[in-house]
Tab-separated table of C-alpha atoms and ligand atoms in Angstrom:
chain	number	residue	atom	x	y	z
Y	1381	GLU	CA	-13.820	-32.156	-6.586
Y	1382	LYS	CA	-12.219	-32.053	-3.154
Y	1383	GLY	CA	-10.714	-35.412	-4.024
Y	1384	GLY	CA	-12.201	-37.096	-0.950
Y	1385	PHE	CA	-10.811	-34.471	1.431
Y	1386	LYS	CA	-13.095	-32.608	3.800
Y	1387	HIS	CA	-11.850	-29.184	2.709
Y	1388	TYR	CA	-10.073	-27.706	-0.286
Y	1389	MET	CA	-7.288	-26.554	1.988
Y	1390	LEU	CA	-6.493	-30.120	3.021
Y	1391	LYS	CA	-6.627	-31.269	-0.583
Y	1392	GLU	CA	-4.319	-28.448	-1.618
Y	1393	ILE	CA	-1.869	-29.300	1.169
Y	1394	HIS	CA	-1.810	-32.847	-0.189
Y	1395	ASP	CA	-1.419	-31.563	-3.759
Y	1396	GLN	CA	1.975	-30.109	-2.887
Y	1397	PRO	CA	4.264	-33.021	-3.824
Y	1398	GLY	CA	2.646	-33.038	-7.277
Y	1399	VAL	CA	2.830	-29.257	-7.562
Y	1400	LEU	CA	6.534	-29.310	-6.832
Y	1401	ARG	CA	7.155	-32.152	-9.306
Y	1402	GLN	CA	5.202	-30.334	-11.979
Y	1403	GLY	CA	6.877	-26.983	-11.219
Y	1404	LEU	CA	10.317	-28.529	-11.629
Y	1405	GLU	CA	9.390	-30.482	-14.719
Y	1406	SER	CA	7.924	-27.502	-16.503
Y	1407	HIS	CA	10.914	-25.268	-15.789
Y	1408	LEU	CA	13.659	-27.752	-16.562
Y	1409	LEU	CA	14.529	-28.536	-20.161
Y	1410	ASN	CA	17.259	-31.120	-20.797
Y	1411	ALA	CA	18.520	-30.627	-17.243
Y	1412	GLN	CA	18.781	-26.854	-17.853
Y	1413	ILE	CA	16.722	-24.298	-15.987
Y	1414	ALA	CA	14.321	-22.678	-18.466
Y	1415	LEU	CA	12.668	-19.550	-17.110
Y	1416	GLY	CA	12.099	-17.844	-20.436
Y	1417	PRO	CA	12.866	-14.273	-21.541
Y	1418	VAL	CA	13.781	-12.983	-18.063
Y	1419	GLN	CA	17.102	-14.770	-18.523
Y	1420	GLU	CA	18.142	-12.021	-20.964
Y	1421	LEU	CA	18.335	-9.575	-18.041
Y	1422	TYR	CA	20.768	-11.661	-15.954
Y	1423	PRO	CA	24.003	-10.059	-17.178
Y	1424	GLN	CA	22.838	-6.561	-16.283
Y	1425	VAL	CA	20.920	-6.972	-13.023
Y	1426	GLU	CA	22.701	-5.313	-10.107
Y	1427	GLN	CA	20.018	-5.673	-7.452
Y	1428	MET	CA	16.490	-6.886	-6.961
Y	1429	GLN	CA	13.492	-5.599	-5.048
Y	1430	ILE	CA	10.455	-7.755	-4.392
Y	1431	VAL	CA	6.919	-6.522	-3.684
Y	1432	ALA	CA	4.160	-8.773	-2.347
Y	1433	CYS	CA	1.482	-9.204	0.347
Y	1434	GLY	CA	0.627	-11.909	2.880
Y	1435	THR	CA	1.838	-15.411	2.132
Y	1436	SER	CA	3.430	-14.207	-1.099
Y	1437	TRP	CA	5.476	-11.791	1.002
Y	1438	HIS	CA	6.685	-14.722	3.098
Y	1439	ALA	CA	7.679	-16.634	-0.050
Y	1440	SER	CA	9.539	-13.491	-1.085
Y	1441	LEU	CA	11.523	-13.487	2.165
Y	1442	VAL	CA	12.651	-17.046	1.431
Y	1443	GLY	CA	13.476	-15.821	-2.089
Y	1444	GLN	CA	15.544	-12.963	-0.704
Y	1445	TYR	CA	17.580	-15.373	1.391
Y	1446	ILE	CA	18.369	-17.609	-1.573
Y	1447	LEU	CA	19.033	-14.767	-4.019
Y	1448	GLN	CA	21.458	-13.152	-1.617
Y	1449	GLN	CA	23.146	-16.248	-0.207
Y	1450	VAL	CA	23.373	-18.297	-3.407
Y	1451	ALA	CA	23.241	-15.826	-6.300
Y	1452	GLN	CA	24.930	-13.005	-4.354
Y	1453	VAL	CA	22.439	-10.432	-5.649
Y	1454	PRO	CA	21.524	-7.696	-3.133
Y	1455	THR	CA	17.758	-8.061	-2.680
Y	1456	THR	CA	15.140	-6.221	-0.662
Y	1457	VAL	CA	11.558	-7.298	0.113
Y	1458	HIS	CA	8.720	-4.823	0.571
Y	1459	TYR	CA	5.101	-5.000	1.566
Y	1460	ALA	CA	3.469	-3.800	-1.634
Y	1461	SER	CA	1.103	-1.598	0.408
Y	1462	GLU	CA	4.088	0.229	1.893
Y	1463	PHE	CA	6.176	0.389	-1.272
Y	1464	ARG	CA	3.454	2.117	-3.247
Y	1465	TYR	CA	3.446	5.178	-0.974
Y	1466	ALA	CA	7.075	5.210	0.116
Y	1467	PRO	CA	9.255	3.506	-2.482
Y	1468	PRO	CA	13.004	3.420	-2.016
Y	1469	PRO	CA	14.899	5.848	-4.270
Y	1470	TYR	CA	14.937	4.715	-7.868
Y	1471	ARG	CA	18.063	2.845	-8.914
Y	1472	PRO	CA	18.779	1.705	-12.458
Y	1473	HIS	CA	19.667	-1.952	-13.115
Y	1474	THR	CA	17.155	-3.067	-10.499
Y	1475	LEU	CA	14.871	-5.975	-11.294
Y	1476	THR	CA	11.538	-5.514	-9.544
Y	1477	ILE	CA	9.685	-8.757	-8.842
Y	1478	GLY	CA	5.974	-8.823	-8.037
Y	1479	VAL	CA	4.907	-12.040	-6.335
Y	1480	THR	CA	1.172	-12.678	-6.361
Y	1481	GLN	CA	-0.642	-15.975	-6.678
Y	1482	SER	CA	-3.835	-14.390	-8.003
Y	1483	GLY	CA	-2.158	-11.699	-10.070
Y	1484	GLU	CA	-4.984	-9.409	-8.941
Y	1485	THR	CA	-3.810	-8.014	-5.590
Y	1486	ALA	CA	-4.385	-4.250	-5.853
Y	1487	ASP	CA	-1.397	-3.175	-3.757
Y	1488	THR	CA	1.043	-5.415	-5.612
Y	1489	LEU	CA	-0.199	-4.188	-8.982
Y	1490	ALA	CA	0.044	-0.561	-7.823
Y	1491	ALA	CA	3.599	-1.049	-6.554
Y	1492	LEU	CA	4.631	-2.534	-9.902
Y	1493	SER	CA	2.910	0.251	-11.870
Y	1494	LEU	CA	4.703	2.821	-9.774
Y	1495	GLU	CA	8.020	1.165	-10.489
Y	1496	ALA	CA	7.209	0.974	-14.212
Y	1497	SER	CA	6.507	4.708	-14.262
Y	1498	ARG	CA	9.967	5.393	-12.851
Y	1499	GLN	CA	11.701	3.464	-15.626
Y	1500	LEU	CA	11.591	5.916	-18.488
Y	1501	THR	CA	13.022	3.982	-21.413
Y	1502	GLY	CA	12.780	0.515	-22.920
Y	1503	THR	CA	11.011	-2.555	-21.623
Y	1504	PRO	CA	10.372	-2.172	-17.889
Y	1505	TRP	CA	12.402	-4.508	-15.697
Y	1506	LEU	CA	9.400	-6.082	-14.048
Y	1507	LEU	CA	9.086	-9.798	-13.367
Y	1508	GLY	CA	5.875	-11.377	-12.117
Y	1509	ILE	CA	5.850	-14.655	-10.213
Y	1510	THR	CA	2.244	-15.775	-10.379
Y	1511	ASN	CA	-0.145	-18.673	-10.611
Y	1512	ARG	CA	-2.322	-16.704	-13.065
Y	1513	PRO	CA	-0.308	-15.429	-16.034
Y	1514	GLU	CA	-3.588	-14.415	-17.668
Y	1515	SER	CA	-4.307	-12.002	-14.783
Y	1516	SER	CA	-3.936	-8.211	-14.555
Y	1517	LEU	CA	-0.355	-8.820	-13.426
Y	1518	GLY	CA	0.306	-10.772	-16.616
Y	1519	ARG	CA	-0.760	-7.764	-18.664
Y	1520	LEU	CA	1.350	-5.358	-16.612
Y	1521	VAL	CA	4.757	-7.034	-16.603
Y	1522	PRO	CA	6.896	-8.062	-19.576
Y	1523	TYR	CA	8.490	-11.039	-17.791
Y	1524	VAL	CA	6.560	-13.798	-16.015
Y	1525	ILE	CA	7.355	-17.017	-14.200
Y	1526	ASP	CA	4.217	-19.157	-14.178
Y	1527	THR	CA	4.127	-21.156	-10.937
Y	1528	ARG	CA	1.660	-23.702	-12.408
Y	1529	ALA	CA	0.251	-24.888	-9.101
Y	1530	GLY	CA	-3.236	-25.343	-10.522
Y	1531	ILE	CA	-6.173	-23.324	-9.266
Y	1532	GLU	CA	-6.165	-22.808	-5.500
Y	1533	ILE	CA	-9.600	-22.530	-3.910
Y	1534	GLY	CA	-8.928	-22.422	-0.165
Y	1535	VAL	CA	-8.460	-18.834	0.974
Y	1536	ALA	CA	-5.350	-19.892	2.899
Y	1537	ALA	CA	-2.517	-20.133	0.384
Y	1538	THR	CA	-0.636	-23.444	0.626
Y	1539	LYS	CA	0.345	-25.046	-2.661
Y	1540	THR	CA	0.906	-21.683	-4.321
Y	1541	PHE	CA	3.393	-20.814	-1.563
Y	1542	ILE	CA	5.443	-23.941	-2.321
Y	1543	ALA	CA	5.269	-23.111	-6.023
Y	1544	GLN	CA	6.451	-19.519	-5.477
Y	1545	VAL	CA	9.360	-20.667	-3.339
Y	1546	THR	CA	10.288	-23.190	-6.042
Y	1547	ALA	CA	10.314	-20.381	-8.627
Y	1548	PHE	CA	12.780	-18.481	-6.442
Y	1549	TYR	CA	15.058	-21.519	-6.129
Y	1550	LEU	CA	15.162	-21.907	-9.881
Y	1551	LEU	CA	15.756	-18.192	-10.436
Y	1552	ALA	CA	18.568	-18.028	-7.884
Y	1553	PHE	CA	20.260	-21.258	-8.996
Y	1554	ASP	CA	20.069	-20.241	-12.648
Y	1555	LEU	CA	21.399	-16.760	-11.971
Y	1556	ALA	CA	24.209	-18.107	-9.804
Y	1557	TYR	CA	25.198	-20.604	-12.493
Y	1558	GLN	CA	24.973	-18.168	-15.418
Y	1559	ARG	CA	27.093	-15.669	-13.513
Y	1560	GLN	CA	29.601	-18.379	-12.643
Y	1561	ILE	CA	29.059	-18.062	-8.916
Y	1562	ILE	CA	28.362	-21.788	-8.759
Y	1563	THR	CA	29.786	-24.581	-10.898
Y	1564	GLN	CA	27.784	-26.914	-13.093
Y	1565	GLU	CA	28.348	-29.712	-10.545
Y	1566	LYS	CA	26.945	-27.538	-7.782
Y	1567	LEU	CA	23.944	-26.640	-9.928
Y	1568	GLU	CA	23.305	-30.310	-10.655
Y	1569	LEU	CA	23.543	-31.135	-6.982
Y	1570	TYR	CA	21.043	-28.395	-6.067
Y	1571	LEU	CA	18.632	-29.651	-8.724
Y	1572	ALA	CA	19.037	-33.286	-7.720
Y	1573	ASN	CA	18.274	-32.396	-4.096
Y	1574	LEU	CA	15.299	-30.328	-5.175
Y	1575	GLN	CA	13.969	-33.282	-7.173
Y	1576	LYS	CA	14.042	-35.455	-4.062
Y	1577	ILE	CA	11.743	-33.099	-2.164
Y	1578	PRO	CA	8.372	-34.245	-3.603
Y	1579	ASN	CA	8.848	-37.764	-2.173
Y	1580	GLN	CA	9.961	-36.251	1.106
Y	1581	LEU	CA	6.781	-34.168	1.232
Y	1582	GLU	CA	4.765	-37.332	0.660
Y	1583	TRP	CA	6.599	-38.960	3.556
Y	1584	ILE	CA	5.652	-36.053	5.853
Y	1585	LEU	CA	2.012	-36.134	4.791
Y	1586	GLU	CA	1.771	-39.888	5.277
Y	1587	THR	CA	3.658	-40.298	8.524
Y	1588	GLN	CA	3.102	-37.066	10.461
Y	1589	THR	CA	-0.589	-36.418	9.921
Y	1590	PRO	CA	-1.908	-38.655	12.758
Y	1591	ALA	CA	0.346	-37.005	15.364
Y	1592	ILE	CA	-0.494	-33.520	14.103
Y	1593	GLU	CA	-4.213	-34.275	14.137
Y	1594	GLN	CA	-3.884	-35.397	17.762
Y	1595	LEU	CA	-1.738	-32.437	18.737
Y	1596	ALA	CA	-4.372	-30.100	17.302
Y	1597	TYR	CA	-6.850	-31.208	19.999
Y	1598	GLN	CA	-4.524	-29.729	22.606
Y	1599	PHE	CA	-5.050	-26.288	21.078
Y	1600	GLN	CA	-8.753	-26.067	21.894
Y	1601	GLU	CA	-8.277	-23.566	24.732
Y	1602	VAL	CA	-5.107	-21.901	23.510
Y	1603	GLN	CA	-5.283	-18.172	22.824
Y	1604	HIS	CA	-1.742	-17.269	21.821
Y	1605	VAL	CA	0.989	-19.160	20.016
Y	1606	ILE	CA	4.587	-18.140	19.326
Y	1607	TYR	CA	6.411	-19.464	16.249
Y	1608	LEU	CA	10.192	-19.288	16.177
Y	1609	GLY	CA	12.605	-19.769	13.306
Y	1610	ARG	CA	15.921	-18.358	12.198
Y	1611	GLY	CA	17.717	-17.768	8.935
Y	1612	ILE	CA	15.925	-19.286	5.992
Y	1613	ASN	CA	13.237	-20.650	8.324
Y	1614	PHE	CA	12.324	-17.311	9.879
Y	1615	PRO	CA	9.813	-16.681	7.050
Y	1616	ILE	CA	8.365	-20.139	7.746
Y	1617	ALA	CA	7.716	-19.105	11.353
Y	1618	LEU	CA	5.834	-16.089	9.975
Y	1619	GLU	CA	3.928	-18.287	7.546
Y	1620	GLY	CA	3.002	-20.835	10.229
Y	1621	ALA	CA	1.654	-18.010	12.390
Y	1622	LEU	CA	-0.312	-16.468	9.511
Y	1623	LYS	CA	-1.918	-19.818	8.624
Y	1624	LEU	CA	-3.025	-20.286	12.225
Y	1625	LYS	CA	-4.370	-16.726	12.567
Y	1626	GLU	CA	-6.335	-16.653	9.379
Y	1627	ILE	CA	-8.175	-19.948	9.664
Y	1628	SER	CA	-8.390	-20.662	13.406
Y	1629	TYR	CA	-8.601	-17.061	14.713
Y	1630	ILE	CA	-5.983	-17.834	17.348
Y	1631	HIS	CA	-3.504	-15.048	17.938
Y	1632	ALA	CA	-0.077	-16.107	16.725
Y	1633	GLU	CA	3.238	-14.349	16.201
Y	1634	GLY	CA	6.275	-15.429	14.274
Y	1635	TYR	CA	9.667	-14.223	15.457
Y	1636	PRO	CA	13.284	-14.760	14.566
Y	1637	ALA	CA	14.277	-16.906	17.558
Y	1638	GLY	CA	17.158	-14.573	18.469
Y	1639	GLU	CA	14.707	-11.679	18.949
Y	1640	MET	CA	12.867	-13.417	21.808
Y	1641	LYS	CA	14.894	-11.907	24.575
Y	1642	HIS	CA	14.277	-8.410	23.228
Y	1643	GLY	CA	10.665	-8.390	24.336
Y	1644	PRO	CA	8.448	-11.286	23.304
Y	1645	ILE	CA	9.852	-13.642	25.942
Y	1646	ALA	CA	7.795	-11.661	28.468
Y	1647	LEU	CA	4.688	-13.270	26.938
Y	1648	LEU	CA	5.744	-16.812	27.725
Y	1649	ASP	CA	4.135	-19.012	30.323
Y	1650	LYS	CA	2.491	-22.434	30.495
Y	1651	GLY	CA	-0.483	-21.306	28.441
Y	1652	VAL	CA	1.448	-20.052	25.412
Y	1653	PRO	CA	2.796	-22.865	23.224
Y	1654	VAL	CA	6.033	-22.220	21.380
Y	1655	ILE	CA	6.553	-23.887	18.019
Y	1656	ALA	CA	10.178	-23.806	16.925
Y	1657	ILE	CA	11.710	-24.800	13.610
Y	1658	ALA	CA	14.983	-26.498	14.422
Y	1659	THR	CA	16.508	-28.151	11.390
Y	1660	PRO	CA	20.240	-28.712	10.863
Y	1661	GLY	CA	22.214	-25.822	9.446
Y	1662	THR	CA	24.000	-22.571	10.232
Y	1663	VAL	CA	21.728	-21.516	13.073
Y	1664	TYR	CA	20.724	-24.921	14.452
Y	1665	ASP	CA	22.572	-24.625	17.793
Y	1666	LYS	CA	21.403	-21.054	18.158
Y	1667	VAL	CA	17.767	-22.074	17.778
Y	1668	LEU	CA	18.209	-24.842	20.337
Y	1669	SER	CA	19.607	-22.430	22.889
Y	1670	ASN	CA	16.740	-19.997	22.223
Y	1671	VAL	CA	14.352	-22.895	22.846
Y	1672	GLN	CA	16.120	-23.651	26.153
Y	1673	GLU	CA	15.268	-20.111	27.229
Y	1674	ALA	CA	11.608	-20.738	26.449
Y	1675	ARG	CA	11.777	-24.041	28.338
Y	1676	ALA	CA	12.946	-22.203	31.424
Y	1677	ARG	CA	9.660	-20.205	31.237
Y	1678	GLU	CA	7.673	-23.473	31.270
Y	1679	ALA	CA	6.409	-22.976	27.740
Y	1680	HIS	CA	4.858	-25.983	26.018
Y	1681	LEU	CA	7.428	-26.676	23.292
Y	1682	ILE	CA	6.737	-28.139	19.881
Y	1683	GLY	CA	9.675	-28.736	17.566
Y	1684	VAL	CA	9.749	-29.096	13.810
Y	1685	GLY	CA	13.000	-30.940	13.253
Y	1686	SER	CA	14.602	-33.802	11.449
Y	1687	ALA	CA	14.568	-37.349	12.724
Y	1688	ALA	CA	18.340	-37.637	12.745
Y	1689	ASN	CA	18.852	-35.115	15.550
Y	1690	SER	CA	19.194	-36.825	18.866
Y	1691	GLU	CA	18.965	-33.576	20.882
Y	1692	ILE	CA	15.493	-32.861	19.602
Y	1693	PRO	CA	13.408	-35.452	21.459
Y	1694	ASP	CA	14.742	-34.339	24.840
Y	1695	LEU	CA	14.221	-30.660	24.359
Y	1696	PHE	CA	10.705	-30.527	22.969
Y	1697	HIS	CA	7.490	-31.864	24.468
Y	1698	VAL	CA	6.234	-32.784	21.010
Y	1699	ASN	CA	8.279	-33.432	17.879
Y	1700	LEU	CA	6.997	-33.006	14.353
Y	1701	THR	CA	9.499	-34.798	12.187
Y	1702	VAL	CA	10.635	-33.755	8.739
Y	1703	PRO	CA	13.253	-35.518	6.594
Y	1704	GLU	CA	16.790	-34.195	6.756
Y	1705	VAL	CA	17.375	-32.025	3.689
Y	1706	PRO	CA	20.045	-29.419	2.842
Y	1707	GLU	CA	19.489	-26.276	4.904
Y	1708	LEU	CA	18.843	-24.202	1.801
Y	1709	LEU	CA	15.862	-26.364	0.832
Y	1710	SER	CA	14.476	-26.837	4.326
Y	1711	PRO	CA	11.567	-24.317	4.041
Y	1712	LEU	CA	9.895	-26.665	1.561
Y	1713	VAL	CA	9.657	-29.366	4.210
Y	1714	THR	CA	9.259	-27.347	7.423
Y	1715	VAL	CA	6.193	-25.474	6.198
Y	1716	ILE	CA	4.169	-28.678	5.728
Y	1717	PRO	CA	3.630	-29.652	9.389
Y	1718	LEU	CA	2.711	-26.031	10.155
Y	1719	GLN	CA	0.075	-25.971	7.414
Y	1720	LEU	CA	-1.341	-29.265	8.679
Y	1721	LEU	CA	-1.371	-28.104	12.287
Y	1722	ALA	CA	-3.231	-24.885	11.430
Y	1723	TYR	CA	-5.667	-26.880	9.332
Y	1724	TYR	CA	-6.500	-29.460	12.015
Y	1725	ILE	CA	-6.806	-26.854	14.763
Y	1726	ALA	CA	-9.363	-24.916	12.690
Y	1727	ALA	CA	-11.137	-28.077	11.518
Y	1728	HIS	CA	-11.451	-29.399	15.107
Y	1729	ARG	CA	-12.977	-26.071	16.077
Y	1730	GLY	CA	-15.585	-26.574	13.384
Y	1731	LEU	CA	-14.586	-23.431	11.514
Y	1732	ASP	CA	-15.101	-22.664	7.852
Y	1733	VAL	CA	-11.535	-23.469	6.856
Y	1734	ASP	CA	-11.879	-22.653	3.167
Y	1735	GLN	CA	-13.761	-19.385	3.697
Y	1736	PRO	CA	-12.437	-17.780	6.882
Y	1737	ARG	CA	-14.332	-14.772	8.219
Y	1738	ASN	CA	-13.466	-11.329	6.825
Y	1739	LEU	CA	-11.194	-12.723	4.112
Y	1740	ALA	CA	-11.377	-12.998	0.337
Y	1741	LYS	CA	-9.221	-15.133	-1.925
Y	1742	SER	CA	-7.898	-12.133	-3.731
Y	1743	VAL	CA	-7.750	-8.633	-2.349
Y	1744	THR	CA	-8.573	-6.455	-5.321
Y	1745	VAL	CA	-9.164	-3.281	-3.346
Y	1746	GLU	CA	-6.631	-1.245	-1.424
Z	907	M6R	O1	-2.891	-13.362	-4.613
Z	907	M6R	P1	-1.765	-12.884	-3.753
Z	907	M6R	O2	-0.636	-13.860	-3.660
Z	907	M6R	O3	-1.257	-11.527	-4.189
Z	907	M6R	O4	-2.376	-12.704	-2.316
Z	907	M6R	C1	-1.651	-12.103	-1.301
Z	907	M6R	C2	-2.318	-12.311	0.031
Z	907	M6R	O5	-3.579	-11.692	0.069
Z	907	M6R	C3	-2.477	-13.789	0.373
Z	907	M6R	O6	-1.250	-14.465	0.321
Z	907	M6R	C4	-3.090	-13.979	1.771
Z	907	M6R	O7	-2.180	-13.549	2.742
Z	907	M6R	C5	-3.485	-15.447	1.945
Z	907	M6R	N1	-4.856	-15.567	2.343
Z	907	M6R	C6	-2.631	-16.156	2.925
Z	907	M6R	O8	-3.017	-17.464	3.148
């Protein structure tokens, strides 16, 4: 049932092109985005707040970026475990979104229940983005987007992350179009670019795996790794670091690259690899100059960037190549090499990749 792969995690990483294809297909009807009843709230929503944990929280940060930058909806993201004891003041016309692959995460459910109790009349404005609509979450919220990634067995979330991020793209694009923030042509362009991504993910999996597998051997003695990203790829730096921590037990931190000089740069030396996401877009030059600073501290530099950028090969010691895609969609491609790298590092160490120590697939207690 692992489809010839050594671990579920590797299978699920390879499932991602299909998951994305399926996610798009099931939420597009006659070239229109079809997200179901939640669409009835669009005209009245003034802001959004998202509650989630772990990888789902990272997907939510990508969601926040898209909702704010494309749909122009003010959006905040909260750790569910923090929100439940210190929620922001209640504001009407707020859509609260709970993002949880399992639909059973205790903190996320508690945060949503708390929010429901503050909304005194009518149907609560609660939307769940989940891979398990039949879960406790499904019973708690009136609106659901089913991410349809198929059951995920590896404790490390991979394909469900891609599916959650896809749900946010569709939500933001639909909202932006319905509110006339973007034209029909723009919407069609976004969707056409999104539909190209599955093949691009296949390209990454086919062409980059050998180099990543090799690179992973160089991490046998490493104890700390820094991940850098900016803008829409800052959450991907966090996600890359979380994947490494949870399955390989190597200490890793994700930072917005511009924050380096405010403290973390003191950690850098030859023994601390720096993995930077440097794909074309608003903050591309900024990331490259942050990487130069790390280079001056003799850090071993690994870049996740697109093949078309001639600067990249000179700056980094190792390049993990992703196809050039619009900046807005880049998290879908940049996360893949980081998932693979974490996987091969843990697998080379002989660790139990699918069942890492101290972790459970769903955290149903506080
Ligand atoms: O089921 P959920 O999406 O609510 O789970 C949230 C986190 O526990 C989960 O994403 C966790 O961080 C993963 N093991 C990460 O790979």
